[in-house]
Amino acid sequence: MKMKKTLRLFAMLLTLALVAAACGDDDGETTTTTSGDAAPTTAAAMTDEVEVFSWWTGGGEAAGLDEMIKIFASTDPDIEFINSAVAGGAGTNARAVLASRLQANDPPDSWQGHAGQELIGTYVAADQIEPLNFLYDQEGWLDVMPDTLIPLISNDGNIYSVPVNIHRANVLWANPTVLSDAGIDMPTSLADFFTALETLKTGGMDAPLAMGEQWTSLHLFETIMLASMGPSDWNGLWDGSVGWDSAAVTQGLEDFATALSYTNSDSSALSWQDAGQLVLEGTSAFNVMGDWQEGFFRELGMAPQTDYVWAAVPGTDGNFQFLSDSFVLAKNAPHRDAAIAWLTVAGSNQGQDAFNPVKGSIPARNDADRSLYGEYLLSAMDDWASDTVVGSLTHGVVANDSWKSEIDTAVGLFLVNGEVATLQTALVAAQAASG
Ligand code: GAL
C-alpha cells in the first residue's frame, strides 16, 4: 500500500516535470536558438520580453534610449522592454558586467557594442553573437546604411550588428561668454589652442580645459594625436604602416602633455557630464568630448551658440573621428524573436529619428528627416558626408579590446608620471603585444 502511494507520487511528479519542460522556460516562453543567418523560425511562440543591455543611464543618454523604447512600445506592444543599462560613461563598468555575464553563459538578448574592432575582435571572435544578414535583407538596410560602416560590422560576409548612430569624437565644446570676455576666438590649430589655454590660465582660470575620469583622458589623447599627426598617420598607427616609435608619435605625445597641463586636478573624480558642466558654468572654457555632450547640454535646457559653442578639435577640421553604437543579437538569446523585433526598431528610420536628436548623434541611416535635428547635428551630418572619416580608439573602432586596454593603462600611468618617453615605450610594447 505504502509502495503504491510512493509510485503514484513519483508518476505525478514526473508528469509535472514533463509538462513544465514542454512549456519552455520558467516565464512560460518557448525560446528558439537558431543560429547562423536563418530567418526567425515560425515555430517560436510569442515572446513577451526582451532584455537590452547598454550603458545609457543618464545625462542625455537614457533620454535618447527612452525615445527609442517608446517607438518599440508602439510597434511591439506585447513585448516588455527590460532595460538592463549599467551606469558609467563609455561603458567602462557596463562592459565588465557584460563580460562576466557572457562568461557565465547568461547573455542579455541584445547589447550595445561599438562598430569596429570592439565588435569583431570581441563578440564575433568569441562566437557570442548571431549574424544578422537575414534582417538586413528583410529590412533593405544595405541600401540605407553607409558603406563606411558595413565592413566594420562584418566578418566573412556576415553582418553582426545594427548601428543606431554615428557619433563624432573630435569635438571641442566651449563657453562663448568666457571666450568673448577673454577676447579669444574658437581656436582652429593646436598652436592657437595652446595659446588660448595659456591666456586663460595667466588670466586666472585654474583649469581652462575641463576633463573627467580616465577614459575621457584617452578620448583627449586620440583627438590630440589626430590633430598632431593628421589622418593618414593616425590610420597608419592601426594598420602598422606608421611606427609607434616615430617622431610623429613623439610630437603627438608632447602635444597631449601640453593639453593635459591645462586640465583640472580633480579630473579622476568627475564624469564626462561633470566636465561638461564646468564649461557651462564658466569654471573652465573648453572640453573635448564626443557629441553626446550636446545631448546632455540640451537635456539641461542649454541653447546652442548662447550657452555653448563647438568646433572640430583644433587641428582636426575636415576630419570626422567617428564611432558608432550598434546592437547585437546574442547567440542563444533567451528571447530571440523579441530581440529581433527590438533590432528591427533600432535599425528603422522611425527608431533612429526618435533616438538620435535626443542622444546627440546623427542616425547611422542616410535617410534621416533633417527637420528633426538641431543646428549642431545638422552640421555633423554635413561633415560626416564630406569630411575624411577616421576611427576612434576609445570607442572601439580602431583597436581590439586588449590593445586598447594596454594603451589605456599606459595613458593612465602617464597621467601620474608625465613621462613622454616612458609612455611611448609602453605604446610600442602595446602594439607589439596586441596590435
Ligand atoms: C560612448 C558611446 C556613446 C556615449 C559615450 C558616453 O562609448 O558610444 O554613445 O554613450 O560612450 O557614455
Short mmCIF file of C-alpha atoms and ligand atoms in Angstrom, two decimals:
data_model
loop_
_atom_site.label_atom_id
_atom_site.label_comp_id
_atom_site.label_asym_id
_atom_site.label_seq_id
_atom_site.Cartn_x
_atom_site.Cartn_y
_atom_site.Cartn_z
CA MET A 1 0.00 0.00 0.00
CA LYS A 2 2.69 2.44 1.02
CA MET A 3 4.74 1.42 -2.00
CA LYS A 4 1.79 2.12 -4.32
CA LYS A 5 1.37 5.64 -2.90
CA THR A 6 5.05 6.40 -3.41
CA LEU A 7 4.86 5.21 -7.00
CA ARG A 8 1.80 7.35 -7.70
CA LEU A 9 3.53 10.40 -6.23
CA PHE A 10 6.58 9.70 -8.36
CA ALA A 11 4.44 9.35 -11.50
CA MET A 12 2.70 12.65 -10.71
CA LEU A 13 5.98 14.46 -10.24
CA LEU A 14 7.30 13.03 -13.49
CA THR A 15 4.22 14.22 -15.38
CA LEU A 16 4.54 17.69 -13.90
CA ALA A 17 8.19 17.84 -14.90
CA LEU A 18 7.37 16.80 -18.47
CA VAL A 19 4.59 19.39 -18.75
CA ALA A 20 6.90 22.08 -17.41
CA ALA A 21 9.61 21.12 -19.91
CA ALA A 22 7.13 21.27 -22.80
CA CYS A 23 6.10 24.77 -21.76
CA GLY A 24 9.63 26.08 -22.07
CA ASP A 25 11.41 28.22 -19.53
CA ASP A 26 10.06 29.47 -16.27
CA ASP A 27 8.39 32.58 -17.63
CA GLY A 28 6.27 30.43 -19.85
CA GLU A 29 8.03 31.25 -23.11
CA THR A 30 9.28 28.88 -25.71
CA THR A 31 12.66 30.03 -26.87
CA THR A 32 14.41 29.26 -30.08
CA THR A 33 18.13 29.25 -30.54
CA THR A 34 18.52 29.08 -34.28
CA SER A 35 22.00 30.17 -35.24
CA GLY A 36 23.61 31.23 -38.49
CA ASP A 37 21.82 33.50 -40.89
CA ALA A 38 18.44 31.77 -40.85
CA ALA A 39 15.30 33.85 -40.54
CA PRO A 40 13.41 33.61 -37.24
CA THR A 41 11.65 30.29 -37.00
CA THR A 42 7.87 30.26 -37.23
CA ALA A 43 7.85 27.56 -34.56
CA ALA A 44 8.82 30.15 -31.99
CA ALA A 45 5.98 31.10 -29.71
CA MET A 46 5.05 34.71 -28.99
CA THR A 47 7.71 36.07 -26.69
CA ASP A 48 6.83 38.76 -24.26
CA GLU A 49 10.01 40.41 -23.07
CA VAL A 50 13.41 41.45 -24.32
CA GLU A 51 16.41 42.29 -22.19
CA VAL A 52 18.55 45.05 -23.70
CA PHE A 53 21.90 45.95 -22.20
CA SER A 54 23.66 49.29 -22.61
CA TRP A 55 25.44 51.99 -20.60
CA TRP A 56 22.90 54.68 -21.24
CA THR A 57 21.62 55.56 -17.80
CA GLY A 58 21.68 59.32 -17.56
CA GLY A 59 22.80 62.67 -18.85
CA GLY A 60 21.22 62.78 -22.31
CA GLU A 61 21.84 59.09 -22.92
CA ALA A 62 18.91 57.50 -21.06
CA ALA A 63 16.60 60.10 -22.59
CA GLY A 64 17.68 59.09 -26.09
CA LEU A 65 17.18 55.42 -25.35
CA ASP A 66 13.75 56.17 -23.85
CA GLU A 67 12.66 57.72 -27.14
CA MET A 68 13.56 54.55 -28.99
CA ILE A 69 11.82 52.43 -26.32
CA LYS A 70 8.66 54.49 -26.91
CA ILE A 71 8.75 53.60 -30.60
CA PHE A 72 9.31 49.95 -29.68
CA ALA A 73 6.32 50.07 -27.33
CA SER A 74 4.17 51.32 -30.19
CA THR A 75 5.36 48.78 -32.76
CA ASP A 76 5.55 45.81 -30.37
CA PRO A 77 3.11 46.49 -27.53
CA ASP A 78 3.15 42.83 -26.41
CA ILE A 79 6.84 42.76 -25.66
CA GLU A 80 8.07 44.12 -22.37
CA PHE A 81 11.34 46.03 -22.67
CA ILE A 82 13.73 45.11 -19.86
CA ASN A 83 16.25 47.92 -19.66
CA SER A 84 19.44 46.48 -18.15
CA ALA A 85 21.62 49.56 -18.58
CA VAL A 86 24.64 49.78 -16.27
CA ALA A 87 25.88 53.29 -15.40
CA GLY A 88 29.28 54.62 -16.38
CA GLY A 89 30.45 56.69 -19.36
CA ALA A 90 31.89 54.87 -22.40
CA GLY A 91 30.71 51.58 -20.95
CA THR A 92 33.64 51.19 -18.60
CA ASN A 93 31.52 49.47 -15.93
CA ALA A 94 28.90 48.03 -18.23
CA ARG A 95 31.36 46.16 -20.39
CA ALA A 96 32.87 44.47 -17.32
CA VAL A 97 29.41 43.37 -16.16
CA LEU A 98 28.58 42.17 -19.67
CA ALA A 99 31.82 40.21 -19.90
CA SER A 100 31.06 38.33 -16.71
CA ARG A 101 27.51 37.58 -17.83
CA LEU A 102 28.77 36.25 -21.14
CA GLN A 103 31.35 34.20 -19.30
CA ALA A 104 28.59 32.74 -17.14
CA ASN A 105 26.51 31.92 -20.21
CA ASP A 106 23.84 34.38 -19.14
CA PRO A 107 23.64 36.82 -22.08
CA PRO A 108 21.14 39.64 -22.33
CA ASP A 109 19.10 39.25 -25.53
CA SER A 110 20.74 42.26 -27.15
CA TRP A 111 23.54 44.58 -26.11
CA GLN A 112 25.30 47.76 -27.16
CA GLY A 113 28.63 47.32 -28.90
CA HIS A 114 30.76 49.67 -30.93
CA ALA A 115 31.16 49.06 -34.63
CA GLY A 116 34.72 48.11 -35.44
CA GLN A 117 37.31 46.12 -33.57
CA GLU A 118 35.30 46.04 -30.34
CA LEU A 119 32.55 44.11 -32.09
CA ILE A 120 34.64 41.93 -34.37
CA GLY A 121 37.60 41.33 -32.04
CA THR A 122 35.48 40.55 -29.00
CA TYR A 123 31.97 39.25 -29.58
CA VAL A 124 32.41 37.82 -33.06
CA ALA A 125 35.78 36.33 -32.17
CA ALA A 126 34.23 34.63 -29.13
CA ASP A 127 31.23 33.43 -31.16
CA GLN A 128 28.82 35.23 -28.83
CA ILE A 129 26.53 36.87 -31.39
CA GLU A 130 24.46 35.83 -34.38
CA PRO A 131 24.87 37.12 -37.92
CA LEU A 132 22.03 39.39 -38.99
CA ASN A 133 22.19 39.13 -42.78
CA PHE A 134 18.59 37.90 -42.86
CA LEU A 135 17.41 41.07 -41.14
CA TYR A 136 19.44 43.29 -43.46
CA ASP A 137 17.82 41.51 -46.42
CA GLN A 138 14.36 41.69 -44.91
CA GLU A 139 14.60 45.39 -43.99
CA GLY A 140 16.61 46.54 -47.01
CA TRP A 141 19.24 48.05 -44.73
CA LEU A 142 22.13 47.64 -47.14
CA ASP A 143 20.53 50.40 -49.20
CA VAL A 144 20.39 52.90 -46.35
CA MET A 145 23.39 52.14 -44.12
CA PRO A 146 26.66 53.89 -45.03
CA ASP A 147 29.29 51.93 -46.95
CA THR A 148 31.87 53.05 -44.37
CA LEU A 149 30.07 51.16 -41.67
CA ILE A 150 29.22 47.77 -43.15
CA PRO A 151 32.82 46.44 -43.28
CA LEU A 152 33.28 47.46 -39.63
CA ILE A 153 30.41 45.25 -38.51
CA SER A 154 31.10 42.36 -40.86
CA ASN A 155 33.25 39.29 -40.84
CA ASP A 156 33.49 36.62 -43.55
CA GLY A 157 30.42 38.00 -45.32
CA ASN A 158 28.30 38.03 -42.17
CA ILE A 159 26.91 41.26 -40.75
CA TYR A 160 26.83 41.24 -36.97
CA SER A 161 25.08 44.31 -35.60
CA VAL A 162 22.56 47.06 -36.17
CA PRO A 163 24.15 50.54 -35.96
CA VAL A 164 21.82 53.11 -34.43
CA ASN A 165 24.00 56.18 -34.79
CA ILE A 166 27.20 57.93 -35.75
CA HIS A 167 28.92 59.94 -33.03
CA ARG A 168 31.76 62.37 -33.58
CA ALA A 169 34.62 62.11 -31.09
CA ASN A 170 36.73 65.12 -32.12
CA VAL A 171 34.58 67.98 -30.88
CA LEU A 172 35.74 70.95 -28.82
CA TRP A 173 32.96 72.44 -26.68
CA ALA A 174 33.37 75.91 -25.28
CA ASN A 175 31.68 78.58 -23.21
CA PRO A 176 31.14 81.58 -25.56
CA THR A 177 30.88 84.13 -22.76
CA VAL A 178 34.18 83.06 -21.24
CA LEU A 179 35.83 83.26 -24.64
CA SER A 180 34.48 86.67 -25.55
CA ASP A 181 35.31 88.09 -22.10
CA ALA A 182 38.89 86.95 -22.64
CA GLY A 183 38.95 88.16 -26.27
CA ILE A 184 39.56 84.66 -27.58
CA ASP A 185 38.21 83.19 -30.84
CA MET A 186 37.49 79.50 -31.19
CA PRO A 187 40.96 78.08 -31.92
CA THR A 188 41.47 76.22 -35.19
CA SER A 189 45.04 74.93 -34.81
CA LEU A 190 46.78 73.25 -31.91
CA ALA A 191 49.12 76.24 -31.62
CA ASP A 192 46.14 78.63 -31.30
CA PHE A 193 44.51 76.26 -28.83
CA PHE A 194 47.55 76.20 -26.56
CA THR A 195 47.88 79.99 -26.79
CA ALA A 196 44.21 80.37 -25.80
CA LEU A 197 44.64 77.97 -22.87
CA GLU A 198 47.73 79.86 -21.72
CA THR A 199 45.94 83.22 -21.96
CA LEU A 200 43.09 81.92 -19.85
CA LYS A 201 45.43 80.39 -17.32
CA THR A 202 47.52 83.51 -16.88
CA GLY A 203 44.25 85.41 -16.65
CA GLY A 204 43.45 83.39 -13.51
CA MET A 205 41.49 80.40 -14.77
CA ASP A 206 42.90 77.39 -12.95
CA ALA A 207 41.88 74.69 -15.43
CA PRO A 208 40.75 76.12 -18.77
CA LEU A 209 40.38 72.62 -20.25
CA ALA A 210 37.84 70.52 -18.32
CA MET A 211 38.45 66.78 -18.19
CA GLY A 212 36.79 63.88 -16.42
CA GLU A 213 37.69 60.34 -15.37
CA GLN A 214 40.37 58.26 -17.08
CA TRP A 215 38.57 57.20 -20.24
CA THR A 216 38.00 60.87 -21.03
CA SER A 217 41.77 61.38 -21.00
CA LEU A 218 42.09 58.54 -23.54
CA HIS A 219 39.46 60.40 -25.53
CA LEU A 220 41.53 63.60 -25.32
CA PHE A 221 44.61 61.58 -26.29
CA GLU A 222 43.06 60.27 -29.50
CA THR A 223 41.82 63.65 -30.65
CA ILE A 224 45.13 65.41 -29.93
CA MET A 225 47.05 62.64 -31.67
CA LEU A 226 44.83 63.10 -34.72
CA ALA A 227 45.37 66.86 -34.60
CA SER A 228 49.09 66.48 -34.29
CA MET A 229 49.67 63.62 -36.76
CA GLY A 230 46.92 64.10 -39.33
CA PRO A 231 44.53 61.42 -40.56
CA SER A 232 46.84 59.30 -42.67
CA ASP A 233 49.44 58.88 -39.91
CA TRP A 234 46.63 58.22 -37.41
CA ASN A 235 45.29 55.45 -39.65
CA GLY A 236 48.82 54.16 -40.12
CA LEU A 237 49.14 53.52 -36.39
CA TRP A 238 46.41 50.89 -36.65
CA ASP A 239 47.42 49.19 -39.89
CA GLY A 240 51.08 49.04 -38.92
CA SER A 241 52.36 51.43 -41.58
CA VAL A 242 53.33 54.12 -39.03
CA GLY A 243 55.55 53.11 -36.13
CA TRP A 244 54.65 53.96 -32.57
CA ASP A 245 58.32 54.82 -32.16
CA SER A 246 58.12 57.51 -34.88
CA ALA A 247 58.88 61.20 -34.38
CA ALA A 248 55.25 61.98 -35.29
CA VAL A 249 54.09 59.99 -32.26
CA THR A 250 56.61 61.72 -30.01
CA GLN A 251 55.26 65.08 -31.17
CA GLY A 252 51.69 63.93 -30.60
CA LEU A 253 52.53 62.84 -27.08
CA GLU A 254 54.22 66.17 -26.35
CA ASP A 255 51.07 67.92 -27.54
CA PHE A 256 48.94 65.64 -25.39
CA ALA A 257 51.14 66.51 -22.39
CA THR A 258 50.69 70.22 -23.14
CA ALA A 259 46.90 69.84 -23.31
CA LEU A 260 46.87 67.90 -20.03
CA SER A 261 48.78 70.66 -18.27
CA TYR A 262 45.66 72.85 -18.56
CA THR A 263 43.20 70.32 -17.11
CA ASN A 264 41.61 70.17 -13.67
CA SER A 265 43.39 68.28 -10.91
CA ASP A 266 40.20 66.54 -9.75
CA SER A 267 39.50 65.01 -13.17
CA SER A 268 39.57 61.40 -11.96
CA ALA A 269 36.58 62.11 -9.71
CA LEU A 270 34.44 63.61 -12.47
CA SER A 271 32.17 62.05 -15.07
CA TRP A 272 32.10 63.39 -18.63
CA GLN A 273 28.88 65.21 -17.72
CA ASP A 274 30.62 66.85 -14.73
CA ALA A 275 33.39 68.02 -17.04
CA GLY A 276 30.79 69.44 -19.42
CA GLN A 277 29.17 71.29 -16.51
CA LEU A 278 32.49 73.00 -15.72
CA VAL A 279 32.28 74.59 -19.16
CA LEU A 280 28.62 75.57 -18.86
CA GLU A 281 29.23 77.27 -15.53
CA GLY A 282 32.40 79.01 -16.80
CA THR A 283 34.82 77.35 -14.40
CA SER A 284 36.60 76.05 -17.48
CA ALA A 285 36.44 77.39 -21.03
CA PHE A 286 36.79 74.17 -23.04
CA ASN A 287 36.06 70.47 -23.01
CA VAL A 288 36.97 67.85 -25.61
CA MET A 289 34.21 65.27 -25.77
CA GLY A 290 32.12 63.31 -28.21
CA ASP A 291 28.88 64.86 -29.33
CA TRP A 292 26.85 63.02 -26.70
CA GLN A 293 27.92 66.12 -24.74
CA GLU A 294 25.43 68.10 -26.80
CA GLY A 295 22.66 65.64 -25.92
CA PHE A 296 23.46 66.35 -22.28
CA PHE A 297 23.61 70.15 -22.75
CA ARG A 298 20.26 70.13 -24.50
CA GLU A 299 18.73 67.96 -21.81
CA LEU A 300 19.79 70.65 -19.33
CA GLY A 301 17.92 73.20 -21.45
CA MET A 302 21.07 74.90 -22.72
CA ALA A 303 20.91 76.73 -26.03
CA PRO A 304 23.44 76.30 -28.85
CA GLN A 305 25.50 79.42 -29.64
CA THR A 306 24.35 81.09 -26.41
CA ASP A 307 25.30 78.64 -23.68
CA TYR A 308 27.80 76.61 -25.66
CA VAL A 309 29.67 76.66 -28.96
CA TRP A 310 31.64 73.97 -30.75
CA ALA A 311 34.26 73.30 -33.38
CA ALA A 312 36.35 70.38 -34.52
CA VAL A 313 39.19 69.80 -32.07
CA PRO A 314 41.81 72.35 -33.19
CA GLY A 315 43.93 70.88 -35.96
CA THR A 316 41.31 68.30 -36.94
CA ASP A 317 38.95 70.37 -39.07
CA GLY A 318 37.95 68.39 -42.14
CA ASN A 319 38.34 65.11 -40.24
CA PHE A 320 35.46 63.26 -38.64
CA GLN A 321 36.74 60.91 -35.94
CA PHE A 322 33.79 58.65 -35.61
CA LEU A 323 32.28 55.83 -33.65
CA SER A 324 29.00 54.04 -33.95
CA ASP A 325 26.79 52.47 -31.31
CA SER A 326 25.22 49.28 -32.52
CA PHE A 327 23.10 46.50 -31.07
CA VAL A 328 23.70 42.80 -31.43
CA LEU A 329 21.71 39.60 -31.18
CA ALA A 330 23.07 37.21 -28.56
CA LYS A 331 23.72 33.67 -29.62
CA ASN A 332 21.22 31.58 -27.67
CA ALA A 333 19.27 34.73 -26.81
CA PRO A 334 16.64 33.83 -24.22
CA HIS A 335 14.03 35.82 -26.18
CA ARG A 336 15.29 35.65 -29.71
CA ASP A 337 12.20 36.75 -31.60
CA ALA A 338 11.63 39.67 -29.26
CA ALA A 339 15.28 40.63 -29.70
CA ILE A 340 14.81 40.63 -33.47
CA ALA A 341 11.77 42.85 -33.03
CA TRP A 342 13.91 45.26 -30.99
CA LEU A 343 16.71 45.23 -33.57
CA THR A 344 14.17 45.92 -36.29
CA VAL A 345 13.15 49.11 -34.50
CA ALA A 346 16.78 50.01 -33.75
CA GLY A 347 17.56 49.89 -37.46
CA SER A 348 14.39 51.62 -38.59
CA ASN A 349 14.06 55.16 -39.77
CA GLN A 350 11.42 55.86 -37.15
CA GLY A 351 13.55 54.44 -34.31
CA GLN A 352 16.69 56.32 -35.37
CA ASP A 353 14.91 59.63 -35.90
CA ALA A 354 13.40 59.35 -32.41
CA PHE A 355 16.63 58.35 -30.68
CA ASN A 356 19.31 60.47 -32.29
CA PRO A 357 18.02 64.05 -31.94
CA VAL A 358 17.90 63.45 -28.17
CA LYS A 359 21.03 61.34 -27.85
CA GLY A 360 23.13 63.95 -29.64
CA SER A 361 24.16 61.77 -32.56
CA ILE A 362 23.28 61.50 -36.20
CA PRO A 363 21.47 58.43 -37.49
CA ALA A 364 23.51 55.62 -38.98
CA ARG A 365 20.91 55.52 -41.77
CA ASN A 366 21.34 58.02 -44.55
CA ASP A 367 17.65 58.88 -44.92
CA ALA A 368 17.07 60.95 -41.79
CA ASP A 369 14.38 63.61 -41.61
CA ARG A 370 16.68 66.63 -41.24
CA SER A 371 13.88 68.79 -39.89
CA LEU A 372 14.07 66.87 -36.60
CA TYR A 373 17.69 67.78 -35.91
CA GLY A 374 19.20 70.86 -34.29
CA GLU A 375 21.94 73.11 -35.56
CA TYR A 376 24.87 71.13 -34.23
CA LEU A 377 23.62 67.77 -35.52
CA LEU A 378 22.87 69.22 -38.95
CA SER A 379 26.46 70.41 -39.13
CA ALA A 380 27.62 66.94 -38.05
CA MET A 381 25.54 65.34 -40.82
CA ASP A 382 27.15 67.60 -43.39
CA ASP A 383 30.64 66.96 -42.04
CA TRP A 384 30.05 63.19 -41.97
CA ALA A 385 29.14 63.37 -45.64
CA SER A 386 32.13 65.46 -46.71
CA ASP A 387 34.99 65.03 -44.19
CA THR A 388 37.79 62.50 -44.08
CA VAL A 389 36.45 59.79 -41.79
CA VAL A 390 38.80 58.18 -39.26
CA GLY A 391 38.07 55.85 -36.37
CA SER A 392 38.02 56.32 -32.62
CA LEU A 393 40.27 54.34 -30.28
CA THR A 394 38.39 54.96 -27.03
CA HIS A 395 35.10 53.89 -28.53
CA GLY A 396 36.02 50.65 -30.17
CA VAL A 397 36.70 51.36 -33.82
CA VAL A 398 40.41 51.01 -34.47
CA ALA A 399 41.86 48.61 -31.89
CA ASN A 400 40.73 45.39 -30.30
CA ASP A 401 39.98 45.33 -26.58
CA SER A 402 43.34 44.04 -25.43
CA TRP A 403 45.32 46.60 -27.44
CA LYS A 404 43.05 49.38 -26.28
CA SER A 405 43.34 48.31 -22.68
CA GLU A 406 47.16 48.30 -22.86
CA ILE A 407 47.10 51.80 -24.31
CA ASP A 408 44.64 52.86 -21.63
CA THR A 409 46.92 51.53 -18.90
CA ALA A 410 49.91 53.36 -20.41
CA VAL A 411 47.96 56.62 -20.62
CA GLY A 412 46.77 56.12 -17.04
CA LEU A 413 50.38 55.86 -15.84
CA PHE A 414 51.29 58.90 -17.90
CA LEU A 415 48.64 60.95 -16.09
CA VAL A 416 50.64 60.26 -12.93
CA ASN A 417 54.27 60.43 -14.10
CA GLY A 418 54.07 62.72 -17.15
CA GLU A 419 57.00 60.93 -18.83
CA VAL A 420 56.62 61.10 -22.60
CA ALA A 421 59.46 58.65 -23.31
CA THR A 422 58.03 56.06 -20.92
CA LEU A 423 54.60 56.43 -22.50
CA GLN A 424 55.98 56.00 -25.99
CA THR A 425 57.92 52.87 -24.98
CA ALA A 426 54.75 51.43 -23.47
CA LEU A 427 52.79 52.22 -26.64
CA VAL A 428 55.41 50.48 -28.78
CA ALA A 429 55.16 47.44 -26.49
CA ALA A 430 51.35 47.51 -26.62
CA GLN A 431 51.40 47.38 -30.39
CA ALA A 432 53.90 44.52 -30.37
CA ALA A 433 51.82 42.55 -27.86
CA SER A 434 48.30 43.14 -29.17
CA GLY A 435 48.36 45.13 -32.38
C1 GAL B 1 30.46 56.04 -25.92
C2 GAL B 1 29.15 55.71 -26.59
C3 GAL B 1 28.28 56.90 -26.62
C4 GAL B 1 28.19 57.53 -25.26
C5 GAL B 1 29.54 57.69 -24.59
C6 GAL B 1 29.48 58.20 -23.17
O1 GAL B 1 31.30 54.92 -25.85
O2 GAL B 1 29.42 55.25 -27.87
O3 GAL B 1 27.02 56.57 -27.11
O4 GAL B 1 27.36 56.73 -24.52
O5 GAL B 1 30.22 56.49 -24.61
O6 GAL B 1 28.90 57.31 -22.30
#
